[in-house]
XYZ file of C-alpha atoms in Angstrom:
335
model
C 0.000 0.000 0.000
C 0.874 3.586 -1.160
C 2.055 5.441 2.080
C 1.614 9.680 1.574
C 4.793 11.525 3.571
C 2.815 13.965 4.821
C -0.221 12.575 5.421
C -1.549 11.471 9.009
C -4.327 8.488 9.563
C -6.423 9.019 12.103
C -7.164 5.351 13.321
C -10.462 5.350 15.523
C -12.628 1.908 16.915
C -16.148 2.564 17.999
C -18.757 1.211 19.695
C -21.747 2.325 20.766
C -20.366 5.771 20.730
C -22.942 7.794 19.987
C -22.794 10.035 23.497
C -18.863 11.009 22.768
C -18.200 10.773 19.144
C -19.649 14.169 18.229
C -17.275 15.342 20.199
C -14.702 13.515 19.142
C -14.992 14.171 14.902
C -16.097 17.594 15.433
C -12.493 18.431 17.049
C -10.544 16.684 14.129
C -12.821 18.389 11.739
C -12.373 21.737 13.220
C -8.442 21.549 13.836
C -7.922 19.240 11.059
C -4.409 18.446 9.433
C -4.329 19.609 5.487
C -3.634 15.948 4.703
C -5.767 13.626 6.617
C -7.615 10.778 6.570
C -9.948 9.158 8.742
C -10.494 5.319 9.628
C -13.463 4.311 11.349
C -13.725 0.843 12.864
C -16.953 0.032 14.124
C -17.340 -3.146 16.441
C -20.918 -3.407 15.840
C -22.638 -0.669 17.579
C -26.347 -0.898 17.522
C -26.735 2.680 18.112
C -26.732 5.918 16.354
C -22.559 5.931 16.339
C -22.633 4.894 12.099
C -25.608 8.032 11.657
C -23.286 10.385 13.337
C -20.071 9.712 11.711
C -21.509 9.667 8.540
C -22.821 13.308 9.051
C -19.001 14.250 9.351
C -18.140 12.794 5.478
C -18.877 16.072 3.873
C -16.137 17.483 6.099
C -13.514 15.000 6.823
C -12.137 12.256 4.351
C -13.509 9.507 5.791
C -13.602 5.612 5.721
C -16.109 3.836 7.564
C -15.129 0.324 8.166
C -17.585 -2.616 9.563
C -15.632 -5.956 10.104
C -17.138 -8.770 11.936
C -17.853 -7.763 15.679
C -15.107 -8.918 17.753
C -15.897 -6.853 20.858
C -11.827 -5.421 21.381
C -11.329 -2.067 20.572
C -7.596 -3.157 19.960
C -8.446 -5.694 16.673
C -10.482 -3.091 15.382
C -7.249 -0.360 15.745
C -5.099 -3.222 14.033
C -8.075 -3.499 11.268
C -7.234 0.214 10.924
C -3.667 0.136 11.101
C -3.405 -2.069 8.369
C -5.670 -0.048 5.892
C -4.094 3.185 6.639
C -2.517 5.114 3.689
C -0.505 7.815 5.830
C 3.033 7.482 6.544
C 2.166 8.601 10.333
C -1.089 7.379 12.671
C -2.822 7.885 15.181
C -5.520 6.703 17.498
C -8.678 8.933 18.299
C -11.400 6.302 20.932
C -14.755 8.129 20.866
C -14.652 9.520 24.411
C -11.478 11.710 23.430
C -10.809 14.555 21.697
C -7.728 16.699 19.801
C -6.759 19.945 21.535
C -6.392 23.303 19.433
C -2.865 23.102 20.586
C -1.860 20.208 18.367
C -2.437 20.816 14.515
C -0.491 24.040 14.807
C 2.711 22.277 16.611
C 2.194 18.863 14.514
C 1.710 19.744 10.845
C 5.146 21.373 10.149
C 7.014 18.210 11.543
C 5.277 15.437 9.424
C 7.156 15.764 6.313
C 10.665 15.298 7.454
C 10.948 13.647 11.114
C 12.627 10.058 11.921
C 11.278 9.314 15.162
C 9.046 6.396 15.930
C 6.653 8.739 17.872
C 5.645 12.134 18.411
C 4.523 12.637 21.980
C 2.053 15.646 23.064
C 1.049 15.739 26.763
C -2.767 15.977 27.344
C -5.783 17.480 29.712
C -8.072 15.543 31.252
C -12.068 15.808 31.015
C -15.025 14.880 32.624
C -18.233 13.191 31.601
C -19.709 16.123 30.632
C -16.369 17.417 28.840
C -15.290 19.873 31.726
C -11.507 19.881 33.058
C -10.143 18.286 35.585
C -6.281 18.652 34.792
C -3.087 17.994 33.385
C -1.503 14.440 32.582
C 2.292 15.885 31.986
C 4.879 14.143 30.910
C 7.102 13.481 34.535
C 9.489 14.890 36.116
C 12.113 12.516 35.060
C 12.128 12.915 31.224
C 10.970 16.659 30.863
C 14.629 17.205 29.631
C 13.877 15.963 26.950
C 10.874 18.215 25.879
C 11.256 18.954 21.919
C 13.949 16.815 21.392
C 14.872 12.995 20.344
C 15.981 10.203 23.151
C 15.330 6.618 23.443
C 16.756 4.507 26.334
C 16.094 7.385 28.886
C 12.389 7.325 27.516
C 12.187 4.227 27.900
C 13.711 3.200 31.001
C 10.983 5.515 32.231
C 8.270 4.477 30.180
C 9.019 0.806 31.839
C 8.484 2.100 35.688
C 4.565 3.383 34.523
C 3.091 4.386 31.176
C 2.919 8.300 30.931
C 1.659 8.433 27.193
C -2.115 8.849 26.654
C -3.341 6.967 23.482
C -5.385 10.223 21.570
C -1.666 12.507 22.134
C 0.694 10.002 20.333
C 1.235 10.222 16.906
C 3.496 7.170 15.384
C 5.080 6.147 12.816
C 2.439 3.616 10.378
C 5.171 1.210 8.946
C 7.361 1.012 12.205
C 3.917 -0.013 14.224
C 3.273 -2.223 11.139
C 6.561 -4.060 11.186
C 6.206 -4.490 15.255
C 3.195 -5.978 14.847
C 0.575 -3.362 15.886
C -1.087 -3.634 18.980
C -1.578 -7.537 21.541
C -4.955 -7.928 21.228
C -4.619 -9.771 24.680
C -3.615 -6.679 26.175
C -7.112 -5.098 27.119
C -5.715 -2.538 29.653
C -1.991 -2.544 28.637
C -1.963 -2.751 24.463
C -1.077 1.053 23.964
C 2.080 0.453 26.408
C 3.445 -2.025 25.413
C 3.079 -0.276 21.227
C 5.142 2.450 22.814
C 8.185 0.775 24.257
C 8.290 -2.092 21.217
C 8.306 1.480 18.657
C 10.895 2.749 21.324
C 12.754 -0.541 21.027
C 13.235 0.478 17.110
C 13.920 4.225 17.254
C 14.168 7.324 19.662
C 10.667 9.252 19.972
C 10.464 12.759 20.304
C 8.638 14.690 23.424
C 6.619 17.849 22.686
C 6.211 20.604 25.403
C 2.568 21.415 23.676
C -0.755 19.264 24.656
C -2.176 17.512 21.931
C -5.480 15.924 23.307
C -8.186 15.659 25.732
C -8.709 12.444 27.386
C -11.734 11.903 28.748
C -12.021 9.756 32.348
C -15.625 8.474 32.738
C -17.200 5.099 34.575
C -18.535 3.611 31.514
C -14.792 3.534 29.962
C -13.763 -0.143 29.524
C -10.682 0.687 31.304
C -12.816 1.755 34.586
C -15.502 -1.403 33.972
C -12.617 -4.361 33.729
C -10.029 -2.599 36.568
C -12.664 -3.920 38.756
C -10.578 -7.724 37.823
C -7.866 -6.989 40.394
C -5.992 -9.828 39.659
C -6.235 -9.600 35.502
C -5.645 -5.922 36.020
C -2.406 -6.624 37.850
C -1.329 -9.097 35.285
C -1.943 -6.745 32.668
C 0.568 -4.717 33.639
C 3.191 -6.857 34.922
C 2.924 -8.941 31.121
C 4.495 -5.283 29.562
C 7.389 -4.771 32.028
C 8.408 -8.695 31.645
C 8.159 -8.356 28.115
C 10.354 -5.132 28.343
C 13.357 -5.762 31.073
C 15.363 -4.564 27.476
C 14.571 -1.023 28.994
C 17.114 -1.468 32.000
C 19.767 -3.102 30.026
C 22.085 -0.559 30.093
C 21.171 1.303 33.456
C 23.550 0.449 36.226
C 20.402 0.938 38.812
C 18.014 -1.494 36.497
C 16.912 -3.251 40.041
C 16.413 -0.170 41.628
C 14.483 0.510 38.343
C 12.643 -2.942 38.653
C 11.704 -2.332 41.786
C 9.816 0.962 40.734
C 8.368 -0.868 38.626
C 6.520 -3.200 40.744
C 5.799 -0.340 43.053
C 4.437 1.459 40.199
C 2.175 -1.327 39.099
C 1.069 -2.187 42.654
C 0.157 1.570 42.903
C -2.444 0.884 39.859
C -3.899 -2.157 41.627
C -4.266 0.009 44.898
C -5.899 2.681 43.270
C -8.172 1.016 41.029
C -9.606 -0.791 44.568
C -10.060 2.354 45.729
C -12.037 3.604 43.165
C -14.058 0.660 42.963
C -14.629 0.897 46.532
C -13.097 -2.882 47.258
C -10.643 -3.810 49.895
C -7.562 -5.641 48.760
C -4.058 -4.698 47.446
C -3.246 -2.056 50.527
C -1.032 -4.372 52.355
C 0.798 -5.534 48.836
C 0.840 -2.109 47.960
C 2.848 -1.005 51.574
C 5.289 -4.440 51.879
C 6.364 -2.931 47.654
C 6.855 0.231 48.660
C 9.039 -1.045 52.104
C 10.930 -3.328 49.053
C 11.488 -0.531 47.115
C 13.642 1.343 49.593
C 14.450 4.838 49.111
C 16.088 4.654 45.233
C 13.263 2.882 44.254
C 10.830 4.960 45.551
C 12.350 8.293 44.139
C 12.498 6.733 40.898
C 8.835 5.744 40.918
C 7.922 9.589 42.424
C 9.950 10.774 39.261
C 8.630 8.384 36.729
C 5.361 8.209 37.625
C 3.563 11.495 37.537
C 1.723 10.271 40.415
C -0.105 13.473 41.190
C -1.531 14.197 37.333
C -2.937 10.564 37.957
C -4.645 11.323 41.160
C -5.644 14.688 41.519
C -8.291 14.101 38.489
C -9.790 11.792 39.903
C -10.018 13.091 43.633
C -11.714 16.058 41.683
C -13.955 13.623 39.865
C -15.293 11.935 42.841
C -15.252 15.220 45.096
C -17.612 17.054 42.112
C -19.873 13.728 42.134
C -20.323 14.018 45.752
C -21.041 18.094 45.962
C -22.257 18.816 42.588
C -19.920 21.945 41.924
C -19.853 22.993 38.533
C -16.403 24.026 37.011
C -15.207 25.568 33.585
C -15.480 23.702 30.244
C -12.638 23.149 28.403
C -10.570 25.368 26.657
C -11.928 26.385 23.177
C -13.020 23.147 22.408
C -14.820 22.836 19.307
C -19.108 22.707 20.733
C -18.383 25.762 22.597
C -16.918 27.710 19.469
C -19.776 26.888 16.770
């Protein structure tokens, strides 16, 4: 297949989307890249999702794609992947959105850049599309804002996945060649795409934010954390699959040991949220293993307090009702 230099696929699986994906085209419509296309996977939604996208074809170059339902957002992305005609893709889910921010920093780097993936950091939304903060890259790697690295990146990436799916933009026939995204990987596909494309080539951080991304309780990421133990697996499958990312740091167990602290962390939270006992006392007896070096390097790695200040907000506006502002010029509040 034909791959266009300059031209960015826009790789996005549906389902029963029809309450977010709006939302979601309107912002790629209104901050659109000149050359763009759009795949559309749908995974057999029974609902007005197909009606709404279709609206959008007058305005956006669209392909509307309706394989077999296999109920995993991640086939349908591969479905994509495989079809797309740009020589750099990227994944929109229906819940999500692009920020105004990102055309403007992203278009004049297409033509000519080498890396394996083009990183934005992103804002967080509510429900009803209102802020609720920042997910920044961390402390550990902002050194490396608008420039190339690889090891350092990854090394980092390996302790807790920082990259939000709708802010990465990659490169079609490295992901290709990798072999796209494990559909076994429910929770954990999009992490373990970014440190195999690391794995090739360096990736390159931008400064800018490049998406929304939208936390909600009927995301399939909030339904199946509720599966403490798969959940935990999940995780601990990427950074098996990944020791390569410590091979040449002389504190890789310190590293390692962040590592498991970082994905205990998850497990701790996500019982939190659901409201569950269970993975506290795992939680404390990793972060007593960790010891000091390993603790630093998950507080550094693991922008721990984009990840939970959100969500405090979330369930503190649930609880009290307080409204807050929208986001920032995004695209409904501008027509």
């Amino acid at each position: 297949m034909t791959q266009h230099r300059e031209r960015l696929s826009v790789l996005m699986p549906t389902f029963q989307g029809q309450q977010f994906i709006g939302h979601a085209l309107e912002s790629i419509a209104h901050y659109r890249v000149p050359d763009m296309e759009v795949i559309l996977i749908d995974d057999g939604s029974t609902d007005q999702t197909i009606e709404i996208a279709k609206a959008y074809r007058p305005r956006l170059h669209m392909r509307i794609l309706q394989p077999d339902p296999r109920h995993n957002w991640i086939a349908m992305t591969n479905i994509g992947l495989v079809e797309a005609t740009g020589a750099w893709s990227c994944i929109l889910h229906q819940d999500d959105a692009w920020h105004p921010d990102r055309v403007s920093s992203l278009t004049p780097m297409l033509p000519h850049h080498s890396s394996s993936m083009i990183c934005f950091q992103t804002e967080l939304m509510d429900e009803a599309g209102r802020y609720i903060g920042m997910w920044r890259f961390p402390r550990a790697v902002r050194q490396y804002l608008d420039k190339s690295a690889r090891m350092p990146l990854a090394k980092s990436l390996y302790v807790q996945n920082w990259l939000a799916v709708p802010s990465i933009v990659f490169d079609t026939t490295l992901a290709r060649k990798i072999g796209g995204l494990d559909e076994t990987l429910w929770y954990t596909a999009d992490w373990d795409l970014w440190l195999k494309l690391l794995q090739q080539a360096p990736a390159t951080l931008l400064g800018s934010t490049g998406a929304y991304f939208r936390i909600h309780s009927q995301s399939q990421t909030t339904l199946r954390s509720n599966d403490a133990e798969a959940f935990l697996k999940q995780m601990e499958v990427v950074q098996e699959r990944h020791l390569w990312a410590l091979e040449s740091e002389p504190r890789a167990h310190a590293y390692h040991s962040a590592g498991v602290l970082s994905t205990r962390t998850n497990s701790a939270l996500a019982a939190a949220f659901h409201l569950r006992p269970g993975g506290y006392l795992v939680w404390l007896r990793s972060l007593v293993t960790s010891g000091f070096p390993g603790t630093v390097i998950w507080i550094t790695n693991s922008a721990i307090l984009d990840r939970i200040v959100p969500r405090l907000r979330l369930i503190l506006r649930r609880r009290f009702r307080r409204g807050v502002p929208r986001l920032r010029s995004t695209p409904n509040d501008e027509e």
